[in-house]
Amino acid sequence: MFLVAVSTHDEFPRWTGVVGVLVASILLSMLYLGVYWVTDLAAGGVLAIGVVVADRIASRGHRAK
């Protein structure tokens, strides 16, 4: 969800914060309930950041051509 919010931040800037709070509350509840470990969430965060960076790099290359 947060990836979509970050990707569409220019079009819907208000929703990025709302979705950020929602995602953070879901992550904290999953930690509290013991469904995920901190390392699982950290790996997911690193993967998400990598996807956003790759998308931005690909978008720049597409716009330049």
Short mmCIF file of C-alpha atoms in Angstrom, two decimals:
data_model
loop_
_atom_site.label_atom_id
_atom_site.label_comp_id
_atom_site.label_asym_id
_atom_site.label_seq_id
_atom_site.Cartn_x
_atom_site.Cartn_y
_atom_site.Cartn_z
CA MET A 1 0.00 0.00 0.00
CA PHE A 2 2.74 2.41 0.91
CA LEU A 3 4.52 1.83 -2.41
CA VAL A 4 1.40 2.92 -4.27
CA ALA A 5 1.08 5.98 -2.03
CA VAL A 6 4.70 6.98 -2.62
CA SER A 7 4.45 6.34 -6.36
CA THR A 8 1.36 8.53 -6.66
CA HIS A 9 2.48 11.19 -4.17
CA ASP A 10 2.52 13.90 -6.85
CA GLU A 11 -1.11 13.24 -7.76
CA PHE A 12 -2.47 12.50 -4.25
CA PRO A 13 -0.15 14.14 -1.68
CA ARG A 14 -2.58 13.93 1.26
CA TRP A 15 -2.98 10.17 1.03
CA THR A 16 0.72 9.46 1.52
CA GLY A 17 0.57 10.44 5.19
CA VAL A 18 -2.71 8.63 5.79
CA VAL A 19 -1.43 5.44 4.21
CA GLY A 20 1.87 5.80 6.09
CA VAL A 21 0.05 5.85 9.43
CA LEU A 22 -2.10 2.91 8.38
CA VAL A 23 0.90 0.85 7.28
CA ALA A 24 2.83 1.69 10.45
CA SER A 25 -0.08 0.61 12.64
CA ILE A 26 -0.41 -2.67 10.74
CA LEU A 27 3.33 -3.33 11.07
CA LEU A 28 3.33 -2.60 14.79
CA SER A 29 0.32 -4.84 15.35
CA MET A 30 2.01 -7.68 13.45
CA LEU A 31 5.09 -7.30 15.66
CA TYR A 32 2.97 -7.20 18.81
CA LEU A 33 1.05 -10.32 17.81
CA GLY A 34 4.26 -12.16 16.93
CA VAL A 35 3.25 -12.79 13.33
CA TYR A 36 6.47 -11.24 11.95
CA TRP A 37 9.94 -10.68 13.34
CA VAL A 38 11.76 -7.36 13.11
CA THR A 39 14.10 -8.84 10.49
CA ASP A 40 11.11 -9.74 8.30
CA LEU A 41 9.86 -6.17 8.42
CA ALA A 42 13.33 -4.75 7.81
CA ALA A 43 13.82 -6.99 4.77
CA GLY A 44 10.42 -5.95 3.44
CA GLY A 45 11.32 -2.29 3.92
CA VAL A 46 14.61 -2.70 2.08
CA LEU A 47 12.82 -4.49 -0.75
CA ALA A 48 10.19 -1.75 -0.94
CA ILE A 49 12.82 0.99 -1.07
CA GLY A 50 14.62 -0.91 -3.82
CA VAL A 51 11.44 -1.17 -5.85
CA VAL A 52 10.72 2.56 -5.50
CA VAL A 53 14.28 3.49 -6.49
CA ALA A 54 14.19 1.13 -9.48
CA ASP A 55 10.84 2.58 -10.57
CA ARG A 56 12.16 6.13 -10.39
CA ILE A 57 15.29 5.22 -12.35
CA ALA A 58 13.21 3.45 -15.00
CA SER A 59 10.83 6.41 -15.21
CA ARG A 60 13.70 8.82 -15.80
CA GLY A 61 15.05 6.68 -18.62
CA HIS A 62 11.61 6.40 -20.17
CA ARG A 63 11.01 10.17 -20.05
CA ALA A 64 14.41 10.95 -21.56
CA LYS A 65 13.69 8.98 -24.73
#
